[in-house]
Short mmCIF file of N, CA and C in Angstrom, two decimals:
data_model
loop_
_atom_site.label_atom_id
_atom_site.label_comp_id
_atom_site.label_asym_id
_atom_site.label_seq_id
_atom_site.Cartn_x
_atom_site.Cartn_y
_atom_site.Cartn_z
N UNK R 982 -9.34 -17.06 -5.88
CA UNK R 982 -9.37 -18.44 -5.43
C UNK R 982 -10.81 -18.83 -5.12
N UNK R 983 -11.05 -20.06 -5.39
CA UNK R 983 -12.49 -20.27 -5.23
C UNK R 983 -12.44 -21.21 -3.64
N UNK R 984 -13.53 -20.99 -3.28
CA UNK R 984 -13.75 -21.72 -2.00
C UNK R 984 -13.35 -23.33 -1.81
N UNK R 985 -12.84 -23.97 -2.13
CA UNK R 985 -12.60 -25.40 -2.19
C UNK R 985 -11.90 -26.17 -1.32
N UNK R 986 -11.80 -27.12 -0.57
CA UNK R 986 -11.09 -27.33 0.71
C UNK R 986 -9.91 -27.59 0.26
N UNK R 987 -9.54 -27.63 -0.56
CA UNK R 987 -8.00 -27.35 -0.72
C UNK R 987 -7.32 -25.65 -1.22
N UNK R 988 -8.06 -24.83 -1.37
CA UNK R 988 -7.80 -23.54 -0.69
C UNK R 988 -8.43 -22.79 0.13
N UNK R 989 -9.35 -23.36 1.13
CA UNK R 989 -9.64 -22.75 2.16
C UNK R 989 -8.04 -21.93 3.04
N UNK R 990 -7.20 -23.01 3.35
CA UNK R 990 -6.31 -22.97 3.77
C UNK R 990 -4.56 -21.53 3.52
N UNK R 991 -5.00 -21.43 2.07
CA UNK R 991 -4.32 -20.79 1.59
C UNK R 991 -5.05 -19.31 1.36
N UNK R 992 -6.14 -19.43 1.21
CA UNK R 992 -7.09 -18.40 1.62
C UNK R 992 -6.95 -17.45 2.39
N UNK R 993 -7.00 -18.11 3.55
CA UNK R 993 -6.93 -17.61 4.98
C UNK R 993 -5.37 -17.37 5.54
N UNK R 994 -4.37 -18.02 4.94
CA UNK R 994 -2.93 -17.58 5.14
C UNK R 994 -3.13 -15.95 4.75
N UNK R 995 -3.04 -15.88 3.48
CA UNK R 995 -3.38 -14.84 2.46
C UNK R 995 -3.73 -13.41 3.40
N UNK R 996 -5.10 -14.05 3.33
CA UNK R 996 -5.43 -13.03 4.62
C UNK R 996 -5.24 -12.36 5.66
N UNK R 997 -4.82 -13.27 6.56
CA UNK R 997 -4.01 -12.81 7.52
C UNK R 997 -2.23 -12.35 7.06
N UNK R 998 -1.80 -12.70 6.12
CA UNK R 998 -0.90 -11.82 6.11
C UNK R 998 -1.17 -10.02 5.49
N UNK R 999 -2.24 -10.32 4.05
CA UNK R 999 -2.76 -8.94 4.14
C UNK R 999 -3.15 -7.84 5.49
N UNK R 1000 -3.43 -8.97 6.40
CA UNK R 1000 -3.99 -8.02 7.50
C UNK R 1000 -2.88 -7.83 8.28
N UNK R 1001 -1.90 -8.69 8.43
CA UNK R 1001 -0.78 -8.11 9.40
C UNK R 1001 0.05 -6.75 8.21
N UNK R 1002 -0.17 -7.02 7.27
CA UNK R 1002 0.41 -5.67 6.35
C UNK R 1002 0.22 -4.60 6.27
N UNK R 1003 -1.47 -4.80 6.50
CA UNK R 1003 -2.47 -3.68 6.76
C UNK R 1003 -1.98 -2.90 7.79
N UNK R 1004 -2.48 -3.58 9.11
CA UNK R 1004 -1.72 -3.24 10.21
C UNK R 1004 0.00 -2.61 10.55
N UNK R 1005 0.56 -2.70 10.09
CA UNK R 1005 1.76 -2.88 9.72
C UNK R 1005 1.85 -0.98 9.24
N UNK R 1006 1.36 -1.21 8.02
CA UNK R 1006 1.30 0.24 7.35
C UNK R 1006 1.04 1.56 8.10
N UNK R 1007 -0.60 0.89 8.68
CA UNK R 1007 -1.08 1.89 9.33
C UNK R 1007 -0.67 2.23 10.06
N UNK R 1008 -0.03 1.53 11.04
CA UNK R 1008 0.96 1.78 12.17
C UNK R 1008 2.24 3.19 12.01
N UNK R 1009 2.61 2.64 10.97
CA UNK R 1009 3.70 3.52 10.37
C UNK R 1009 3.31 4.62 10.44
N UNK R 1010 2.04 4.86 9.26
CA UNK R 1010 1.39 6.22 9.01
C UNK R 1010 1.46 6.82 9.97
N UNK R 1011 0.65 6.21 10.94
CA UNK R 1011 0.10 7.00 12.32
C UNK R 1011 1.45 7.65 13.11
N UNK R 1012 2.53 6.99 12.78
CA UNK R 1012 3.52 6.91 13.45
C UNK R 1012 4.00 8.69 12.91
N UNK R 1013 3.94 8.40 11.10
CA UNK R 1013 4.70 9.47 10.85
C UNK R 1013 4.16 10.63 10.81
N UNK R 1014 2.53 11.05 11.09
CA UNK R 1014 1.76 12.03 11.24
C UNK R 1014 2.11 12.30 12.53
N UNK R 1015 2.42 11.22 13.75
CA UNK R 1015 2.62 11.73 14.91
C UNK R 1015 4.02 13.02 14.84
N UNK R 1016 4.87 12.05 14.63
CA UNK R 1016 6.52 13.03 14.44
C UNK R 1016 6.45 13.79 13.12
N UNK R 1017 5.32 14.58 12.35
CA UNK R 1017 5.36 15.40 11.64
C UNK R 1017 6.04 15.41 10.22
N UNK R 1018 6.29 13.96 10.03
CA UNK R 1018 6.66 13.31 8.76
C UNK R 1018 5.60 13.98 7.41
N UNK R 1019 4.56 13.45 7.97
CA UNK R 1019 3.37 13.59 6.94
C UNK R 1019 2.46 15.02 7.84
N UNK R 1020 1.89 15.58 6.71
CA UNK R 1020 1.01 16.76 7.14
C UNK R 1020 -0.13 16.41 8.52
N UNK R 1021 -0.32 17.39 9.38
CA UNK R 1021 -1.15 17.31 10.31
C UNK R 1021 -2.44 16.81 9.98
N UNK R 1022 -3.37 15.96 10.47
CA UNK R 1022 -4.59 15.55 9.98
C UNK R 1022 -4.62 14.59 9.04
N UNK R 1023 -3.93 14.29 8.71
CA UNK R 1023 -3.61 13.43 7.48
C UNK R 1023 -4.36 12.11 8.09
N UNK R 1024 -5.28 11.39 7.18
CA UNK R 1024 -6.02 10.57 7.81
C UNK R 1024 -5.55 9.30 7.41
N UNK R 1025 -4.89 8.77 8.28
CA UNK R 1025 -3.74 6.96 8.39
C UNK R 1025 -4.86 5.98 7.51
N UNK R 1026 -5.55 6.14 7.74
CA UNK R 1026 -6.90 5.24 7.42
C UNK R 1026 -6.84 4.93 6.10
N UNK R 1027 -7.64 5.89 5.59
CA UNK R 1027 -7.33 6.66 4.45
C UNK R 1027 -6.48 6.53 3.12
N UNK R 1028 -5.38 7.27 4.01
CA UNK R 1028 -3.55 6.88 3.26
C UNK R 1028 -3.41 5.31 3.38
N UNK R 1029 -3.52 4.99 4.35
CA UNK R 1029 -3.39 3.24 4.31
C UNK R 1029 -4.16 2.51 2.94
N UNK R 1030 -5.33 2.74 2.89
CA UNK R 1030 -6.66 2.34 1.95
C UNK R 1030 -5.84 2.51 0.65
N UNK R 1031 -5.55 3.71 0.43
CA UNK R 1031 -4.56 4.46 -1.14
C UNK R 1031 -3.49 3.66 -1.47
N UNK R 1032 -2.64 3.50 -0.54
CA UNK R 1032 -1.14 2.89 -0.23
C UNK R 1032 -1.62 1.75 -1.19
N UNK R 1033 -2.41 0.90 -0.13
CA UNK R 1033 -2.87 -0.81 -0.67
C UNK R 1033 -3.09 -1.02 -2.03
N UNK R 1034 -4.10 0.22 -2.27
CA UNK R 1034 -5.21 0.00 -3.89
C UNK R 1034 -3.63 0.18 -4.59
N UNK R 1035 -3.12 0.93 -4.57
CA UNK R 1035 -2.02 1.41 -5.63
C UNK R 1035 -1.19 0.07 -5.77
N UNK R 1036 -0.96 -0.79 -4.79
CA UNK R 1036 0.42 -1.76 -4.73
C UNK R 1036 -0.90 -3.03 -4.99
N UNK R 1037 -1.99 -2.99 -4.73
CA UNK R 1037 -2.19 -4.49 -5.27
C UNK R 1037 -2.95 -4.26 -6.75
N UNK R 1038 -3.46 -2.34 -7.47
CA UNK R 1038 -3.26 -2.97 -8.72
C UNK R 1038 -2.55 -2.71 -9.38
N UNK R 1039 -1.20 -2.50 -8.82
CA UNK R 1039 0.14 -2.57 -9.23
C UNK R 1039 0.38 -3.97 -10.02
N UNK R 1040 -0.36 -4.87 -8.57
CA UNK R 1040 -0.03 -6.39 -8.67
C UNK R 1040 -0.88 -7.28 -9.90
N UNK R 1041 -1.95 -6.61 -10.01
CA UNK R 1041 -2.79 -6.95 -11.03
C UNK R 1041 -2.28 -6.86 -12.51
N UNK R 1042 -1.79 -5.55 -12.58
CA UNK R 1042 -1.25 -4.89 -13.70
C UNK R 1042 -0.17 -6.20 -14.20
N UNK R 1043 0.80 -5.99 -13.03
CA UNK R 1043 1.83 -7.00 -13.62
C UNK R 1043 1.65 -8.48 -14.02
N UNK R 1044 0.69 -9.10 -13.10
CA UNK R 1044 0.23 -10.22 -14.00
C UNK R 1044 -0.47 -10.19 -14.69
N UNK R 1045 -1.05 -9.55 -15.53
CA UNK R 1045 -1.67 -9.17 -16.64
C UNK R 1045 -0.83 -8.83 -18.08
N UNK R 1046 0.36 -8.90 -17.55
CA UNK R 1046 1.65 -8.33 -18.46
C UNK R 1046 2.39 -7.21 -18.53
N UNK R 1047 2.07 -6.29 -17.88
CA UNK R 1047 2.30 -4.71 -17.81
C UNK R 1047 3.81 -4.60 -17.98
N UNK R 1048 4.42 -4.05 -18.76
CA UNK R 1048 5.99 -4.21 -18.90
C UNK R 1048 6.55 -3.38 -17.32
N UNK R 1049 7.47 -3.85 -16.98
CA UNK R 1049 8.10 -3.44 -15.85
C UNK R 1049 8.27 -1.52 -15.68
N UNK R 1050 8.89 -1.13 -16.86
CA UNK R 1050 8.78 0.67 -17.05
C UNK R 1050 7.45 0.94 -16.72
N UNK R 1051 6.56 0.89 -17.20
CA UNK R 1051 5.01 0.95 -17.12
C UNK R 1051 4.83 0.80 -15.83
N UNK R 1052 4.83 -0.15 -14.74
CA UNK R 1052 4.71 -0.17 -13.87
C UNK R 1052 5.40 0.75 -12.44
N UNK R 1053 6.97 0.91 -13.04
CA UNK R 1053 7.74 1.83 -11.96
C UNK R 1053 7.30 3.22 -12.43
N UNK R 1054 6.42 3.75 -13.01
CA UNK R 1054 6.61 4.81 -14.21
C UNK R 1054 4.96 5.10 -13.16
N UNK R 1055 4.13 3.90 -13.11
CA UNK R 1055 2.90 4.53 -12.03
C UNK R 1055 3.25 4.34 -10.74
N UNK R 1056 4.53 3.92 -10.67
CA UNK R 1056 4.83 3.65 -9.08
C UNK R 1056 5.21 5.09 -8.61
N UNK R 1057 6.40 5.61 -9.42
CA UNK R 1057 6.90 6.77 -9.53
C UNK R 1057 5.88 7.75 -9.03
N UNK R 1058 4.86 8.04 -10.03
CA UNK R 1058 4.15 9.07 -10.02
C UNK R 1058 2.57 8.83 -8.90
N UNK R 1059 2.58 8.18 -8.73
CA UNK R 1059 1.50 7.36 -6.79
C UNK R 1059 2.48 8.56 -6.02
N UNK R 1060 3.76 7.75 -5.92
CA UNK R 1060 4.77 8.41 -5.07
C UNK R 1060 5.11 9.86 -5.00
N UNK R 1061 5.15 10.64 -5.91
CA UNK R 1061 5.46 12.15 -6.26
C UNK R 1061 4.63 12.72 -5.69
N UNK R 1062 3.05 11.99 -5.97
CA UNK R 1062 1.55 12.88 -5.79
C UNK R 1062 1.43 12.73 -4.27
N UNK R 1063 1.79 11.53 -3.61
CA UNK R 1063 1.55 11.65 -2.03
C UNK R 1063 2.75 12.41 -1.77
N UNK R 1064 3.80 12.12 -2.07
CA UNK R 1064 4.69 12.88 -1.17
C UNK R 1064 4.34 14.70 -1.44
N UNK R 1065 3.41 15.19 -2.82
CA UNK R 1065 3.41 16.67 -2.75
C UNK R 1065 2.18 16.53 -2.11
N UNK R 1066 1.03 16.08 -1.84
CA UNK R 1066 0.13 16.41 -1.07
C UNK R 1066 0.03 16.36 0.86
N UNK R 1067 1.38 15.21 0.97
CA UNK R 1067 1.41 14.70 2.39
C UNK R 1067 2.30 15.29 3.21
N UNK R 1068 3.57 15.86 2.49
CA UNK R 1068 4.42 16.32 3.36
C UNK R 1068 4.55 17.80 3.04
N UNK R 1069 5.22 18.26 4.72
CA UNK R 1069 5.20 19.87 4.91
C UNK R 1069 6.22 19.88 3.94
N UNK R 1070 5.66 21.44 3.27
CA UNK R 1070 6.87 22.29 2.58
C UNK R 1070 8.16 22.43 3.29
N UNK R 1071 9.60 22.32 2.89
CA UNK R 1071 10.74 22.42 3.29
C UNK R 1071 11.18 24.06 3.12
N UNK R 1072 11.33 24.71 4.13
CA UNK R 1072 11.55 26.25 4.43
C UNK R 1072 12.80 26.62 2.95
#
């Protein structure tokens, strides 16, 4: 969006909802490193930063045309790779 006073407005919605999302996430993370969801040390920050990049150029992808398989197909595999790097082994 370019700066123009008729999206200043929408701009800044934008934003602040990215940031309550942000927030939002991180919260979680932190939440699930606390109760041992996700591996010890695991840095919320971080994982938050990863989380985002993956789902907004998810978002890119798809308006760009990316057929829907294509897209659940890198959603899938985002998902596989955190969950084998983030969570404890099951006994």
């Amino acid at each position: 969006m370019t700066d123009s006073t008729s999206t200043l407005d929408t701009s800044a919605y934008y934003a602040e909802l990215h940031g309550w999302n942000e927030r939002a996430l991180l919260a979680r993370i932190e939440r699930a490193v606390q109760d041992g969801e996700l591996v010890a040390g695991t840095d919320a920050a971080a994982l938050t930063g990863l989380v985002e990049s993956v789902v907004h150029g998810l978002s890119v992808r798809a308006n760009l045309g990316t057929p829907r398989e294509a897209l659940l197909a890198t959603a899938q595999l985002a998902h596989e790779l955190l969950c084998r790097q983030l969570t404890s082994p099951t006994p």
